[in-house]
Tab-separated table of C-alpha atoms in Angstrom:
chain	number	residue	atom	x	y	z
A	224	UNK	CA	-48.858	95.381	-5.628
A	225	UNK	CA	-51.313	95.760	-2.651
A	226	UNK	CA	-49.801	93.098	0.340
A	227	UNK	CA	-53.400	91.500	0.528
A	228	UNK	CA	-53.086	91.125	-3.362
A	229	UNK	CA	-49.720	89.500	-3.089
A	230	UNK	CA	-50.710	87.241	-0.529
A	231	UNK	CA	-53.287	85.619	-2.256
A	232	UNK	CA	-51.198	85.283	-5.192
A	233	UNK	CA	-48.549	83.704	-3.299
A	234	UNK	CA	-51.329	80.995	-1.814
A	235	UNK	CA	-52.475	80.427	-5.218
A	236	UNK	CA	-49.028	79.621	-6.458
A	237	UNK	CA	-48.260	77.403	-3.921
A	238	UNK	CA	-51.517	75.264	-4.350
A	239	UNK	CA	-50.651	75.288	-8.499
A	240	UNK	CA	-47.534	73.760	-7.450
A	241	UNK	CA	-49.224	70.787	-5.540
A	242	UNK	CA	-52.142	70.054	-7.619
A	243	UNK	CA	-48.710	69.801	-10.482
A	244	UNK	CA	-46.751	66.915	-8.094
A	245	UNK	CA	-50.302	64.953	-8.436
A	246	UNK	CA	-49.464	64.313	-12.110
A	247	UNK	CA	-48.615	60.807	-13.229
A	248	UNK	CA	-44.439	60.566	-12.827
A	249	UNK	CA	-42.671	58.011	-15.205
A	250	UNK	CA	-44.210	54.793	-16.343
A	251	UNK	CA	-47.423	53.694	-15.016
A	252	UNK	CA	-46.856	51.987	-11.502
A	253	UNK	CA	-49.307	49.416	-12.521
A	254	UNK	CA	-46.632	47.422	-13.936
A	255	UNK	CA	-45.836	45.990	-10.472
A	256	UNK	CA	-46.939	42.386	-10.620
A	257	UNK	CA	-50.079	40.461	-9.241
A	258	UNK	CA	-47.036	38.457	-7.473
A	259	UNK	CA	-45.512	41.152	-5.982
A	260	UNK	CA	-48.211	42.795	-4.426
A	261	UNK	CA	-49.432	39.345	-3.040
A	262	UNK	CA	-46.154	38.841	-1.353
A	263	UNK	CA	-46.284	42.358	0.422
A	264	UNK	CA	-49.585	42.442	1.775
A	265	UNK	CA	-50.691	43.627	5.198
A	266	UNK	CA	-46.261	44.782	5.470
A	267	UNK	CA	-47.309	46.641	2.449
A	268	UNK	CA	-50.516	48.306	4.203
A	269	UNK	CA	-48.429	48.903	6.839
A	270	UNK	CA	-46.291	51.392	5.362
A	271	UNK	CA	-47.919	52.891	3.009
A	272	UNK	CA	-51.886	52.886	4.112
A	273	UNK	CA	-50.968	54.199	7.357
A	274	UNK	CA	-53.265	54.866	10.331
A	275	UNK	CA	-52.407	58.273	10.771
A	276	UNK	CA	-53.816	58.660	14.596
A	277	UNK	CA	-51.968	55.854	15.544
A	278	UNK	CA	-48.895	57.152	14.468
A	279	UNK	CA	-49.405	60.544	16.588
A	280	UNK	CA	-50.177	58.439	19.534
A	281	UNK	CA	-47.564	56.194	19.606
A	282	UNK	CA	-44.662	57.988	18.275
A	283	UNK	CA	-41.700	56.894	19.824
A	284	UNK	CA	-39.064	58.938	21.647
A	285	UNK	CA	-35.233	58.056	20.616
A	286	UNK	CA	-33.154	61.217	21.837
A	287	UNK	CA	-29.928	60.624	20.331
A	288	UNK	CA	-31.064	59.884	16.895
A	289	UNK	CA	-29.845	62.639	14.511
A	290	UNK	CA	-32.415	65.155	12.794
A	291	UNK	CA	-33.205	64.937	9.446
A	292	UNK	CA	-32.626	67.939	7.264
A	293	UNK	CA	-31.999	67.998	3.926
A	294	UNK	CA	-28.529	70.055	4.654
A	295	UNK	CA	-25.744	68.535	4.059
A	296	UNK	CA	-23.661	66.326	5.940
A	297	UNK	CA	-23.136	65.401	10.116
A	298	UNK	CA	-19.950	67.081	9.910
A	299	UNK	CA	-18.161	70.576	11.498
A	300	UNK	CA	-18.297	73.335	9.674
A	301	UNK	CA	-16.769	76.531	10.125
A	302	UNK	CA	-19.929	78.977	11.444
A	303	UNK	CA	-19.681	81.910	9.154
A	304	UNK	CA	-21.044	79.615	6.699
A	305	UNK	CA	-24.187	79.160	7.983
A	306	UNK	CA	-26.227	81.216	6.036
A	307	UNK	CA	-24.811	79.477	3.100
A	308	UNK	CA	-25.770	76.497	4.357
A	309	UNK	CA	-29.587	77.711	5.324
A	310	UNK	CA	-28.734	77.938	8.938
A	311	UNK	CA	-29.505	80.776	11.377
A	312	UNK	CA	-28.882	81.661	14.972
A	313	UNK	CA	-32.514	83.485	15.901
A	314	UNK	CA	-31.075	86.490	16.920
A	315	UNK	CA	-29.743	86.973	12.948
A	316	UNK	CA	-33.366	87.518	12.153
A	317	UNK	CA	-34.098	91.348	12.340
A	318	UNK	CA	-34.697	93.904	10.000
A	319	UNK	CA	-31.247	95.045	8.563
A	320	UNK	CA	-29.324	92.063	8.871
A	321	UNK	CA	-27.524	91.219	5.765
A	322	UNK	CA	-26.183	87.612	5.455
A	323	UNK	CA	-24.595	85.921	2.318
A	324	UNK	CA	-27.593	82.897	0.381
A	325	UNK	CA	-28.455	81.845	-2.199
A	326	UNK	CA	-32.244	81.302	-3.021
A	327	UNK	CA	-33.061	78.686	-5.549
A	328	UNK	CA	-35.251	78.786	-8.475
A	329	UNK	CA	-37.702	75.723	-8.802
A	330	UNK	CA	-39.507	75.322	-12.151
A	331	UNK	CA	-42.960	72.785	-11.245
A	332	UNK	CA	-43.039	72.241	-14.543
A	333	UNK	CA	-39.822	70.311	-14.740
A	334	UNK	CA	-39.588	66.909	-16.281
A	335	UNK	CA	-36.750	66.221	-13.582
A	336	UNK	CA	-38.918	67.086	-10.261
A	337	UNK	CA	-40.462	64.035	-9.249
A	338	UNK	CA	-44.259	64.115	-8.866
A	339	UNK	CA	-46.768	62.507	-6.583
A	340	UNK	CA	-48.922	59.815	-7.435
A	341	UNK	CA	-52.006	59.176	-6.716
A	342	UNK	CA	-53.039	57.841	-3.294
A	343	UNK	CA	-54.111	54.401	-5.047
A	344	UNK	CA	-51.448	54.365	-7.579
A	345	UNK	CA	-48.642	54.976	-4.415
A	346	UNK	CA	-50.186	52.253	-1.979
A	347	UNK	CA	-49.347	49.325	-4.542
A	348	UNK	CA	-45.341	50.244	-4.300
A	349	UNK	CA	-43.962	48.707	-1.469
A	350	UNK	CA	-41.883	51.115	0.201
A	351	UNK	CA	-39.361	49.310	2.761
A	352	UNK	CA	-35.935	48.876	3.064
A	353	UNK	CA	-36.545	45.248	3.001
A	354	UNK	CA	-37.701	45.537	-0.813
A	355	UNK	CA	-34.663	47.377	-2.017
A	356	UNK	CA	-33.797	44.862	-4.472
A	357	UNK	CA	-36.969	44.520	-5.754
A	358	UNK	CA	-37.015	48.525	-5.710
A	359	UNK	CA	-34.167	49.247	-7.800
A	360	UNK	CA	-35.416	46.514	-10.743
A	361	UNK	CA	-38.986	47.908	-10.513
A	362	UNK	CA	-37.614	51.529	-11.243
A	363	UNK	CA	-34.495	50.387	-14.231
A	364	UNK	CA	-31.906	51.835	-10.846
A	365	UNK	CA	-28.291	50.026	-10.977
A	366	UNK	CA	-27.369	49.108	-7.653
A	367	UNK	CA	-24.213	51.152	-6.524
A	368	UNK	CA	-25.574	54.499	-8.538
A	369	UNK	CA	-26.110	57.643	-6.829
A	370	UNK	CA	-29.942	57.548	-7.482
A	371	UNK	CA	-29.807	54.052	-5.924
A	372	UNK	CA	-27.882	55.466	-2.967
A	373	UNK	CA	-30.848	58.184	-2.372
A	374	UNK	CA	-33.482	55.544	-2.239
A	375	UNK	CA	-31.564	53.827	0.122
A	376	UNK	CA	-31.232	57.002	2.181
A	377	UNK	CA	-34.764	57.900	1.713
A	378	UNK	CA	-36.216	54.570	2.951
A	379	UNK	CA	-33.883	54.425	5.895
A	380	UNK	CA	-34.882	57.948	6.951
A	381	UNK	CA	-38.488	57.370	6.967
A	382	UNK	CA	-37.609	54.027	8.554
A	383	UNK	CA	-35.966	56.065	11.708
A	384	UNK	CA	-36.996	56.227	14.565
A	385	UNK	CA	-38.343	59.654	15.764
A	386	UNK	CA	-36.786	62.021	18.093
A	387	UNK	CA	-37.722	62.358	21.316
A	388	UNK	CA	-41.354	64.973	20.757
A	389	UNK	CA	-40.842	64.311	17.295
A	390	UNK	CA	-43.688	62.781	15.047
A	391	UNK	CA	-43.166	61.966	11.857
A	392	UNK	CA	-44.433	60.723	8.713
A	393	UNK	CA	-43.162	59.875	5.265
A	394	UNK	CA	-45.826	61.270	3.139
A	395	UNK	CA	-46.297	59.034	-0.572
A	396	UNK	CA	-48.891	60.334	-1.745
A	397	UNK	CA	-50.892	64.196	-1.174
A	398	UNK	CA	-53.456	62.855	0.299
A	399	UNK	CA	-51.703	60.917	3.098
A	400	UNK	CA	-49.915	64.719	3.557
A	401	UNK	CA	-52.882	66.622	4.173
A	402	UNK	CA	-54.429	63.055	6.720
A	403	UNK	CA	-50.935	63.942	8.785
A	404	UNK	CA	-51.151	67.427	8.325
A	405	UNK	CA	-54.743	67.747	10.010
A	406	UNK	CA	-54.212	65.008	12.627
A	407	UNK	CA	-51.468	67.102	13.752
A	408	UNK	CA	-52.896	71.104	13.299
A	409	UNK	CA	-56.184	69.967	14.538
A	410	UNK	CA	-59.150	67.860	11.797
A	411	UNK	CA	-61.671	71.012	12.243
A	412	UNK	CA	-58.595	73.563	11.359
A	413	UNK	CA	-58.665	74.925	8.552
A	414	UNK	CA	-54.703	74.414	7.298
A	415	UNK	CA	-52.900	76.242	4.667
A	416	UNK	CA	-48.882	75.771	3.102
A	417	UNK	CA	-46.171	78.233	3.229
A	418	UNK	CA	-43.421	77.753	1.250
A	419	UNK	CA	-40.537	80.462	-0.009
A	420	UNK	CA	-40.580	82.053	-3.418
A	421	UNK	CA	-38.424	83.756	-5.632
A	422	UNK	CA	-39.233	87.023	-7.360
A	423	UNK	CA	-35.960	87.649	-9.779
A	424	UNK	CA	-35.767	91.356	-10.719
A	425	UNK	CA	-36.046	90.067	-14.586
A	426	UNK	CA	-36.635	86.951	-16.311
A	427	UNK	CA	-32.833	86.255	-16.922
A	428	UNK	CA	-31.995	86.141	-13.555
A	429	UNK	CA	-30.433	82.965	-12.352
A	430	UNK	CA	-29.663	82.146	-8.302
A	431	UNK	CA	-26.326	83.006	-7.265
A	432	UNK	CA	-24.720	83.633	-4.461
A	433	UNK	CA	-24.950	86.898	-2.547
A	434	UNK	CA	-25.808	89.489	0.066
A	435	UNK	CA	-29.605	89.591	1.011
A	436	UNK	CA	-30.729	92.390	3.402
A	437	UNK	CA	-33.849	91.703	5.766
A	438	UNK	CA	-36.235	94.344	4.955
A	439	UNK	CA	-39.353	92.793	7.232
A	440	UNK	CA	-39.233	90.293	9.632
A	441	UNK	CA	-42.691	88.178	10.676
A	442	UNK	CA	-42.034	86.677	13.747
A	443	UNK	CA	-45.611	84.195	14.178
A	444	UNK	CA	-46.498	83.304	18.081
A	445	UNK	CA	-49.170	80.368	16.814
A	446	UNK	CA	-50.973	79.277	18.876
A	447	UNK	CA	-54.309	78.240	18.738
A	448	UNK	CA	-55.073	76.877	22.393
A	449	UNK	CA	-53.221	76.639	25.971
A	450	UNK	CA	-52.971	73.199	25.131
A	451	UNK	CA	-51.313	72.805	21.926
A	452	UNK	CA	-47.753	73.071	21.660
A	453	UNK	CA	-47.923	71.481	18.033
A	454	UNK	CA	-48.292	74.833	15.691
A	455	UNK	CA	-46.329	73.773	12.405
A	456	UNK	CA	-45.638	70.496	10.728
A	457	UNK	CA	-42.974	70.295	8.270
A	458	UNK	CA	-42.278	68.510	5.030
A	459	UNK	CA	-39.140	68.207	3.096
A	460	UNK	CA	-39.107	67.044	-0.360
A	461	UNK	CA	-36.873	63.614	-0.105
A	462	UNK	CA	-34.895	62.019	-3.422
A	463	UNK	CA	-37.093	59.732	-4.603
A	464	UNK	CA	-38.308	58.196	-8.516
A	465	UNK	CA	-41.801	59.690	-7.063
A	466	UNK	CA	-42.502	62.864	-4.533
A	467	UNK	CA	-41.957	61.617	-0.663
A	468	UNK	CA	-41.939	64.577	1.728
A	469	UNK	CA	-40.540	63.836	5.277
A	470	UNK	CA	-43.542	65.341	7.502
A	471	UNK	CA	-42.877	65.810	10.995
A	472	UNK	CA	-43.759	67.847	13.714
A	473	UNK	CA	-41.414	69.392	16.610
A	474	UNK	CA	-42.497	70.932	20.214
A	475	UNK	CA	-41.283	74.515	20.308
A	476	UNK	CA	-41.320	74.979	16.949
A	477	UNK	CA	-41.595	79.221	15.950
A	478	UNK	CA	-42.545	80.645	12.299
A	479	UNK	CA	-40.651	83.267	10.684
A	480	UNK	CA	-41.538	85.144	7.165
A	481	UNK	CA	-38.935	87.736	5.782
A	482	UNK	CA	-38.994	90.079	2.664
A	483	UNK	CA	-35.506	89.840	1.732
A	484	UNK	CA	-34.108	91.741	-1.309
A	485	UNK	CA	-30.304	90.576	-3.000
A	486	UNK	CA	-28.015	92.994	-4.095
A	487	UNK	CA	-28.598	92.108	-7.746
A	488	UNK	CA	-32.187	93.357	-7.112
A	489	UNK	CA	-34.014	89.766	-6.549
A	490	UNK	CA	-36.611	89.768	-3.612
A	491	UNK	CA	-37.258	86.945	-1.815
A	492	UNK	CA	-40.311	85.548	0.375
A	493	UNK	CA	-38.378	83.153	2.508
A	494	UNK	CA	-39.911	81.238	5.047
A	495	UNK	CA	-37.752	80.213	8.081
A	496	UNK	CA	-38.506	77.591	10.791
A	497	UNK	CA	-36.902	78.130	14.345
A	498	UNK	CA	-36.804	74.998	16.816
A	499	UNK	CA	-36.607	76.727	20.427
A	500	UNK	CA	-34.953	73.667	22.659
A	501	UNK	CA	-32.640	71.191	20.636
A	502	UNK	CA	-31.976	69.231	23.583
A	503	UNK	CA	-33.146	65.984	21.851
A	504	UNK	CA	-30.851	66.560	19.049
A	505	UNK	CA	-27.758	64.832	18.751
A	506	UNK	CA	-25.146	66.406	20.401
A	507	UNK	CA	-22.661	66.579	17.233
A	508	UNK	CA	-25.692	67.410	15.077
A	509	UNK	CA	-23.448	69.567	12.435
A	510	UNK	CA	-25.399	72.516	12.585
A	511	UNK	CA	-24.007	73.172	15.882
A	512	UNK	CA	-20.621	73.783	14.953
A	513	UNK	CA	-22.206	75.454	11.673
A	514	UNK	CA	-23.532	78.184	14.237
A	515	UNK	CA	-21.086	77.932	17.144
A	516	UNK	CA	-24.019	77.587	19.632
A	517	UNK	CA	-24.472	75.372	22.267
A	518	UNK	CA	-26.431	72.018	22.398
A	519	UNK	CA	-29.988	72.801	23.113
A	520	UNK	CA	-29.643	76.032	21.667
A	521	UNK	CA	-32.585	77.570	19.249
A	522	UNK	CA	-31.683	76.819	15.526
A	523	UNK	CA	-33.332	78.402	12.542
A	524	UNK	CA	-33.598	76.821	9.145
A	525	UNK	CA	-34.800	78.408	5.466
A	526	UNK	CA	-37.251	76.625	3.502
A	527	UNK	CA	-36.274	75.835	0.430
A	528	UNK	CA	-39.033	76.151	-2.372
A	529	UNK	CA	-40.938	73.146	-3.269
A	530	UNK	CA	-40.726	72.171	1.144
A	531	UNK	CA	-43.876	73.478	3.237
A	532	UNK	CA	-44.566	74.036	6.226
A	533	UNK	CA	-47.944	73.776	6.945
A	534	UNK	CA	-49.868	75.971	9.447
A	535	UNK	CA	-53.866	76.679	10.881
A	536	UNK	CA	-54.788	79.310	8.218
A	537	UNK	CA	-55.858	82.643	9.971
């Protein structure tokens, strides 16, 4: 297949997959009560019908808060796991490196994967830590279960304070996405989503563990004026009864595309993000120890499919 063919193919894909997380998710969200809605109010317009300029312009700084990734665990872990774990060192990008991952298969169509709501639908939910309780009824969640837990997690993440550089939003709803997304990239850019996809070598294929060999390597200088050090903003799918995507965007921040092919045959179109200066990072941030680099050192992550990271389309 001809590379401009692919491409669009690949663009195509990933905007079936998010017109698919629009779809209704679970019972209508109407049910939530005159009562309840009364009660939230302007805290309710606060979080979820959010000015999206003001939250670029006043984004906070808080450098020893620790960075979300959906990655495991603040913890030290032996190095030569990294790849495992998603985590690269830059200079492990280059054509002929062969590191042990494993690429997962997401099916859009999947009753499990939560979907977004509509914009409307999403701002009558309250979404605060403060309305846990109320949460957990409005969504049949037993307090003390591990889906409980993840709301918990999830609001308290998008509750965080930002790092130091770092702004960030919580996205509810596509159309608050793409607000951030342009706010950020620049409202007369014309923006576009990369995510990684898997291309099995036949339709039995499952994801499993193994060596992948590099066979291209994209490195992307973007830049779009001497001004802008903001080139990428990224969103990671969070566990929640409805699609949330974390959406924030880091200074320094370098894209990386590879063509990677497994030994079982499987190529994959992985998309990597590399953060240049972790300085604002916590210091026992795992990944760290997952690398054995210094603090402040540049850190590459994979993409998983279904997370995007948006960019100015060329």
């Amino acid at each position: 297949m001809a590379p401009g063919i692919f491409s669009s193919w690949v663009l195509m894909v990933i905007f079936y997959l998010l017109f698919l997380m629009t779809c209704q998710h679970g019972k209508s969200m109407r049910e939530i009560t005159e009562a309840d809605q009364s009660q939230e109010g302007n805290k309710n317009s606060d979080n979820n019908n959010i000015n999206i300029r003001h939250v670029v312009e006043h984004s906070s700084s808080f450098p020893n808060h620790h960075h979300h990734h959906p990655y495991g665990s603040n913890m030290m872990i032996d190095h030569s796991n990294a790849s495992k774990q998603g985590f690269f060192r830059i200079d492990d990008l280059y054509v002929g490196k062969t590191l042990p991952m494993e690429f997962p298969i997401v099916d859009p169509s999947s009753p499990t994967l939560a979907h977004f709501l509509p914009r409307q639908e999403a701002e009558r939910i309250p979404f605060s830590s403060e309305r846990l309780p109320q949460l957990l009824q409005f969504f049949s969640l037993s307090d003390g279960s591990p889906k409980a837990k993840a709301v918990k997690e999830t609001l308290e993440a998008c509750e965080s304070k930002p790092l130091e550089g770092e702004i960030k939003l919580c996205a509810t709803s596509l159309e608050s996405m793409l607000d951030f997304v342009r706010v950020i990239l620049g409202v007369d850019k014309h923006v576009k989503p990369l995510t990684s996809t898997h291309v099995p070598k036949n339709t039995t294929s499952r994801p499993v563990l193994q060596n992948y060999t590099f066979l291209r390597v994209d490195k992307h200088e973007l830049t779009s004026s001497p001004s802008q050090t903001r080139h990428i903003v990224a969103c990671h799918r969070m566990a929640y009864p409805y699609a949330v995507f974390y959406c924030h965007s880091l200074e320094d921040s370098k894209l990386v595309k590879i063509l990677a092919v497994g030994e079982d045959g499987d190529t994959v179109h992985a998309v990597f993000v590399c953060h240049m200066n972790t300085t604002a990072w916590h210091s026992d941030h795992f990944s760290f120890g997952l690398l054995g680099v210094e603090h402040g050192a540049p850190i590459c992550h994979f993409f998983p499919a279904n997370n995007f990271a948006w960019v100015v389309s060329q």
